[in-house]
PDB file of C-alpha atoms in Angstrom:
ATOM      1  CA  MET A 282      14.836   2.004 -14.647  1.00 66.00           C
ATOM      2  CA  LYS A 283      13.395  -1.020 -12.944  1.00 81.00           C
ATOM      3  CA  ARG A 284       9.911  -0.688 -11.727  1.00 86.00           C
ATOM      4  CA  PRO A 285       9.732  -2.271  -8.067  1.00 91.00           C
ATOM      5  CA  THR A 286       7.561  -5.534  -7.823  1.00 94.00           C
ATOM      6  CA  PRO A 287       4.482  -5.119  -5.484  1.00 97.00           C
ATOM      7  CA  ASP A 288       6.353  -6.857  -2.562  1.00 97.00           C
ATOM      8  CA  GLU A 289       9.398  -4.575  -3.065  1.00 96.00           C
ATOM      9  CA  TYR A 290       7.182  -1.591  -3.083  1.00 95.00           C
ATOM     10  CA  PHE A 291       5.255  -2.525   0.058  1.00 97.00           C
ATOM     11  CA  LEU A 292       8.444  -3.528   1.856  1.00 97.00           C
ATOM     12  CA  LYS A 293       9.895  -0.046   1.047  1.00 96.00           C
ATOM     13  CA  ILE A 294       6.709   1.644   2.457  1.00 97.00           C
ATOM     14  CA  ALA A 295       7.139  -0.468   5.685  1.00 97.00           C
ATOM     15  CA  SER A 296      10.506   0.921   6.048  1.00 96.00           C
ATOM     16  CA  VAL A 297       9.332   4.541   5.757  1.00 96.00           C
ATOM     17  CA  VAL A 298       6.621   3.615   8.261  1.00 97.00           C
ATOM     18  CA  ALA A 299       9.345   2.420  10.708  1.00 95.00           C
ATOM     19  CA  GLU A 300      10.985   5.783  10.762  1.00 95.00           C
ATOM     20  CA  ARG A 301       8.204   6.978  13.066  1.00 94.00           C
ATOM     21  CA  ALA A 302       9.101   4.308  15.697  1.00 92.00           C
ATOM     22  CA  THR A 303       9.932   5.432  19.125  1.00 89.00           C
ATOM     23  CA  CYS A 304      11.732   2.299  20.177  1.00 83.00           C
ATOM     24  CA  ARG A 305      15.419   2.705  21.080  1.00 81.00           C
ATOM     25  CA  ARG A 306      16.198  -0.910  20.049  1.00 78.00           C
ATOM     26  CA  HIS A 307      14.431  -1.581  16.738  1.00 82.00           C
ATOM     27  CA  HIS A 308      12.616   0.607  14.335  1.00 90.00           C
ATOM     28  CA  VAL A 309       9.810  -1.636  12.952  1.00 94.00           C
ATOM     29  CA  GLY A 310       7.104  -0.731  10.459  1.00 97.00           C
ATOM     30  CA  ALA A 311       4.138  -2.772   9.100  1.00 98.00           C
ATOM     31  CA  VAL A 312       1.793  -2.169   6.255  1.00 98.00           C
ATOM     32  CA  ALA A 313      -1.479  -4.297   5.829  1.00 98.00           C
ATOM     33  CA  VAL A 314      -2.370  -4.629   2.141  1.00 98.00           C
ATOM     34  CA  LYS A 315      -5.156  -6.141   0.284  1.00 98.00           C
ATOM     35  CA  ASN A 316      -5.641  -6.188  -3.526  1.00 97.00           C
ATOM     36  CA  LYS A 317      -2.686  -3.805  -3.752  1.00 96.00           C
ATOM     37  CA  HIS A 318      -4.444  -1.211  -1.500  1.00 98.00           C
ATOM     38  CA  ILE A 319      -2.910  -0.246   1.716  1.00 98.00           C
ATOM     39  CA  LEU A 320      -5.644  -0.732   4.466  1.00 98.00           C
ATOM     40  CA  SER A 321      -3.403   0.381   7.583  1.00 98.00           C
ATOM     41  CA  THR A 322      -0.035   0.893   8.743  1.00 98.00           C
ATOM     42  CA  GLY A 323       1.764   0.710  12.199  1.00 98.00           C
ATOM     43  CA  TYR A 324       5.167   1.244  13.859  1.00 96.00           C
ATOM     44  CA  ASN A 325       6.437   0.181  17.292  1.00 94.00           C
ATOM     45  CA  GLY A 326       6.097   2.738  20.097  1.00 91.00           C
ATOM     46  CA  ALA A 327       4.482   3.595  23.340  1.00 86.00           C
ATOM     47  CA  ALA A 328       0.698   3.837  23.636  1.00 84.00           C
ATOM     48  CA  ALA A 329      -0.885   7.071  22.218  1.00 87.00           C
ATOM     49  CA  GLY A 330      -0.608  10.009  24.353  1.00 87.00           C
ATOM     50  CA  VAL A 331       1.928   8.591  26.918  1.00 82.00           C
ATOM     51  CA  LYS A 332       5.651   9.193  27.154  1.00 81.00           C
ATOM     52  CA  ASP A 333       7.742   7.048  24.960  1.00 77.00           C
ATOM     53  CA  CYS A 334      11.129   5.278  25.267  1.00 72.00           C
ATOM     54  CA  LEU A 335      12.948   8.252  23.453  1.00 76.00           C
ATOM     55  CA  GLU A 336      11.991  10.430  26.229  1.00 77.00           C
ATOM     56  CA  LEU A 337      12.156   8.077  29.121  1.00 74.00           C
ATOM     57  CA  GLY A 338      14.742   5.546  28.017  1.00 73.00           C
ATOM     58  CA  CYS A 339      14.387   1.732  27.483  1.00 73.00           C
ATOM     59  CA  LEU A 340      13.197  -0.464  30.303  1.00 77.00           C
ATOM     60  CA  ARG A 341      14.419  -3.468  28.659  1.00 78.00           C
ATOM     61  CA  ASP A 342      17.967  -2.079  28.258  1.00 72.00           C
ATOM     62  CA  GLU A 343      17.923  -0.985  31.836  1.00 78.00           C
ATOM     63  CA  LEU A 344      17.054  -4.554  33.037  1.00 81.00           C
ATOM     64  CA  ASN A 345      19.418  -6.092  30.337  1.00 80.00           C
ATOM     65  CA  ILE A 346      16.455  -8.097  28.863  1.00 81.00           C
ATOM     66  CA  PRO A 347      17.508  -9.784  25.709  1.00 80.00           C
ATOM     67  CA  SER A 348      15.534  -9.281  22.480  1.00 75.00           C
ATOM     68  CA  GLY A 349      12.769 -11.670  21.665  1.00 71.00           C
ATOM     69  CA  THR A 350      11.985 -12.189  25.386  1.00 76.00           C
ATOM     70  CA  ARG A 351       9.842 -10.793  28.177  1.00 80.00           C
ATOM     71  CA  HIS A 352       7.583  -8.602  25.866  1.00 74.00           C
ATOM     72  CA  GLU A 353       5.404  -7.589  28.784  1.00 76.00           C
ATOM     73  CA  ILE A 354       8.249  -5.371  30.120  1.00 73.00           C
ATOM     74  CA  CYS A 355       8.256  -2.853  27.376  1.00 77.00           C
ATOM     75  CA  ARG A 356       6.390   0.494  26.959  1.00 76.00           C
ATOM     76  CA  GLY A 357       6.050  -0.357  23.131  1.00 82.00           C
ATOM     77  CA  ILE A 358       3.311  -1.758  21.121  1.00 88.00           C
ATOM     78  CA  HIS A 359       4.656  -3.728  18.229  1.00 93.00           C
ATOM     79  CA  ALA A 360       4.160  -2.401  14.590  1.00 96.00           C
ATOM     80  CA  GLU A 361       1.948  -5.288  13.571  1.00 97.00           C
ATOM     81  CA  GLN A 362      -0.175  -4.774  16.705  1.00 97.00           C
ATOM     82  CA  ASN A 363      -0.613  -0.992  15.741  1.00 97.00           C
ATOM     83  CA  ALA A 364      -1.469  -1.885  12.200  1.00 98.00           C
ATOM     84  CA  ILE A 365      -4.226  -4.245  13.548  1.00 98.00           C
ATOM     85  CA  ILE A 366      -5.448  -1.531  16.109  1.00 97.00           C
ATOM     86  CA  GLN A 367      -5.524   1.356  13.455  1.00 97.00           C
ATOM     87  CA  ALA A 368      -7.467  -0.875  11.003  1.00 98.00           C
ATOM     88  CA  SER A 369     -10.045  -1.748  13.900  1.00 97.00           C
ATOM     89  CA  LEU A 370     -10.269   2.040  14.796  1.00 97.00           C
ATOM     90  CA  HIS A 371     -11.195   2.748  11.173  1.00 97.00           C
ATOM     91  CA  GLY A 372     -13.548  -0.158  10.714  1.00 98.00           C
ATOM     92  CA  VAL A 373     -11.309  -1.958   8.268  1.00 98.00           C
ATOM     93  CA  SER A 374     -11.117  -5.686   8.108  1.00 98.00           C
ATOM     94  CA  LEU A 375      -7.842  -7.359   7.597  1.00 98.00           C
ATOM     95  CA  GLU A 376      -9.239 -10.648   6.648  1.00 98.00           C
ATOM     96  CA  GLY A 377      -7.437 -12.102   3.608  1.00 98.00           C
ATOM     97  CA  ALA A 378      -4.666  -9.301   3.941  1.00 98.00           C
ATOM     98  CA  THR A 379      -0.951  -9.370   3.561  1.00 98.00           C
ATOM     99  CA  ILE A 380       1.230  -7.696   6.134  1.00 98.00           C
ATOM    100  CA  TYR A 381       4.512  -6.347   4.887  1.00 98.00           C
ATOM    101  CA  CYS A 382       6.845  -5.827   7.891  1.00 98.00           C
ATOM    102  CA  THR A 383      10.410  -4.768   8.169  1.00 96.00           C
ATOM    103  CA  HIS A 384      11.020  -7.690  10.820  1.00 94.00           C
ATOM    104  CA  SER A 385       9.385 -11.198  11.310  1.00 96.00           C
ATOM    105  CA  PRO A 386       6.733 -11.305  14.079  1.00 96.00           C
ATOM    106  CA  CYS A 387       7.174 -12.322  17.628  1.00 91.00           C
ATOM    107  CA  ILE A 388       4.696 -15.071  18.823  1.00 92.00           C
ATOM    108  CA  LEU A 389       2.425 -12.509  20.465  1.00 92.00           C
ATOM    109  CA  CYS A 390       1.968 -10.673  17.299  1.00 95.00           C
ATOM    110  CA  ALA A 391       1.644 -13.939  15.161  1.00 97.00           C
ATOM    111  CA  LYS A 392      -1.312 -14.892  17.468  1.00 97.00           C
ATOM    112  CA  MET A 393      -2.987 -11.600  16.792  1.00 97.00           C
ATOM    113  CA  LEU A 394      -2.306 -11.814  13.066  1.00 98.00           C
ATOM    114  CA  ALA A 395      -3.782 -15.182  12.985  1.00 98.00           C
ATOM    115  CA  ASN A 396      -6.994 -13.935  14.684  1.00 98.00           C
ATOM    116  CA  ALA A 397      -7.085 -10.871  12.285  1.00 98.00           C
ATOM    117  CA  ARG A 398      -7.125 -13.681   9.575  1.00 98.00           C
ATOM    118  CA  ILE A 399      -4.269 -12.303   7.497  1.00 98.00           C
ATOM    119  CA  LYS A 400      -3.026 -14.752   4.805  1.00 98.00           C
ATOM    120  CA  ARG A 401       0.502 -13.804   4.203  1.00 98.00           C
ATOM    121  CA  PHE A 402       3.161 -12.171   5.959  1.00 98.00           C
ATOM    122  CA  VAL A 403       6.088 -10.647   3.957  1.00 98.00           C
ATOM    123  CA  THR A 404       9.422  -9.420   5.476  1.00 97.00           C
ATOM    124  CA  SER A 405      13.127  -8.897   4.701  1.00 95.00           C
ATOM    125  CA  GLY A 406      14.257  -8.887   8.247  1.00 90.00           C
ATOM    126  CA  LYS A 407      14.619 -11.400  10.944  1.00 86.00           C
ATOM    127  CA  TYR A 408      13.618 -10.999  14.631  1.00 78.00           C
ATOM    128  CA  ALA A 409      15.114 -12.918  17.467  1.00 75.00           C
ATOM    129  CA  ASP A 410      11.824 -15.030  18.058  1.00 77.00           C
ATOM    130  CA  ASP A 411      11.023 -17.886  15.450  1.00 86.00           C
ATOM    131  CA  GLY A 412       8.117 -19.101  17.577  1.00 87.00           C
ATOM    132  CA  PHE A 413       5.665 -17.719  15.039  1.00 94.00           C
ATOM    133  CA  LEU A 414       6.577 -20.391  12.265  1.00 96.00           C
ATOM    134  CA  ASP A 415       4.671 -23.363  13.619  1.00 96.00           C
ATOM    135  CA  LEU A 416       1.593 -21.074  14.429  1.00 97.00           C
ATOM    136  CA  PHE A 417       1.661 -19.630  10.858  1.00 97.00           C
ATOM    137  CA  LYS A 418       1.865 -23.165   9.357  1.00 97.00           C
ATOM    138  CA  GLU A 419      -1.121 -24.313  11.276  1.00 97.00           C
ATOM    139  CA  ALA A 420      -3.080 -21.217  10.683  1.00 98.00           C
ATOM    140  CA  ASP A 421      -2.273 -21.454   6.917  1.00 98.00           C
ATOM    141  CA  ILE A 422      -0.576 -18.094   6.832  1.00 98.00           C
ATOM    142  CA  THR A 423       1.994 -17.916   4.105  1.00 98.00           C
ATOM    143  CA  PHE A 424       5.385 -16.545   5.282  1.00 98.00           C
ATOM    144  CA  ASP A 425       7.869 -14.974   2.888  1.00 98.00           C
ATOM    145  CA  LEU A 426      11.315 -13.886   3.783  1.00 97.00           C
ATOM    146  CA  LEU A 427      12.410 -11.763   0.786  1.00 95.00           C
ATOM    147  CA  PRO A 428      15.897 -10.011   0.089  1.00 91.00           C
ATOM    148  CA  ARG A 429      15.863  -6.361   1.406  1.00 90.00           C
ATOM    149  CA  PRO A 430      14.706  -4.142  -1.426  1.00 88.00           C
ATOM    150  CA  LEU A 431      16.906  -1.380  -2.636  1.00 81.00           C
ATOM    151  CA  PHE A 432      16.071   1.827  -0.962  1.00 79.00           C
ATOM    152  CA  LYS A 433      17.095   4.222  -3.668  1.00 78.00           C
ATOM    153  CA  ILE A 434      14.068   6.198  -4.758  1.00 75.00           C
ATOM    154  CA  THR A 435      13.796   6.271  -8.540  1.00 73.00           C
ATOM    155  CA  SER A 436      11.798   8.817 -10.545  1.00 72.00           C
ATOM    156  CA  LEU A 437      11.769  10.608 -13.826  1.00 62.00           C
ATOM    157  CA  ASP A 438      13.075  14.210 -13.422  1.00 64.00           C
TER     158      ASP A 438
END
């Protein structure tokens, strides 16, 4: 039995977090980690306490808006944004943290991650928006696109 690396482990956790998403287009999960300790998690979906896309349908689909564009026409809050919000609600700083996410970030999330002072972003999936790359380089945020980890759960019986 091969033990997963820390990167594989936290990417797998991000995938499990994504299962809670309420978006009809993408299920995205994010995990903020520092010193191998989970600080917060987030998934994409509507604001707390309001109806989501699973119940109301997708505005972006109804208007034929392509992925990676017109982010303002969406009920959803992105997984990375929710991870930042959850950390803030609980008084947890993300400065120096690594974000593990199922998809690469949009430019809006990249700006927020830079201001949260994260140092590394790890993903195994590509999003339609590559605008974050220049910002990450300028903000000195390491970006790692890794192979998708095996999703088999291994344990001793």
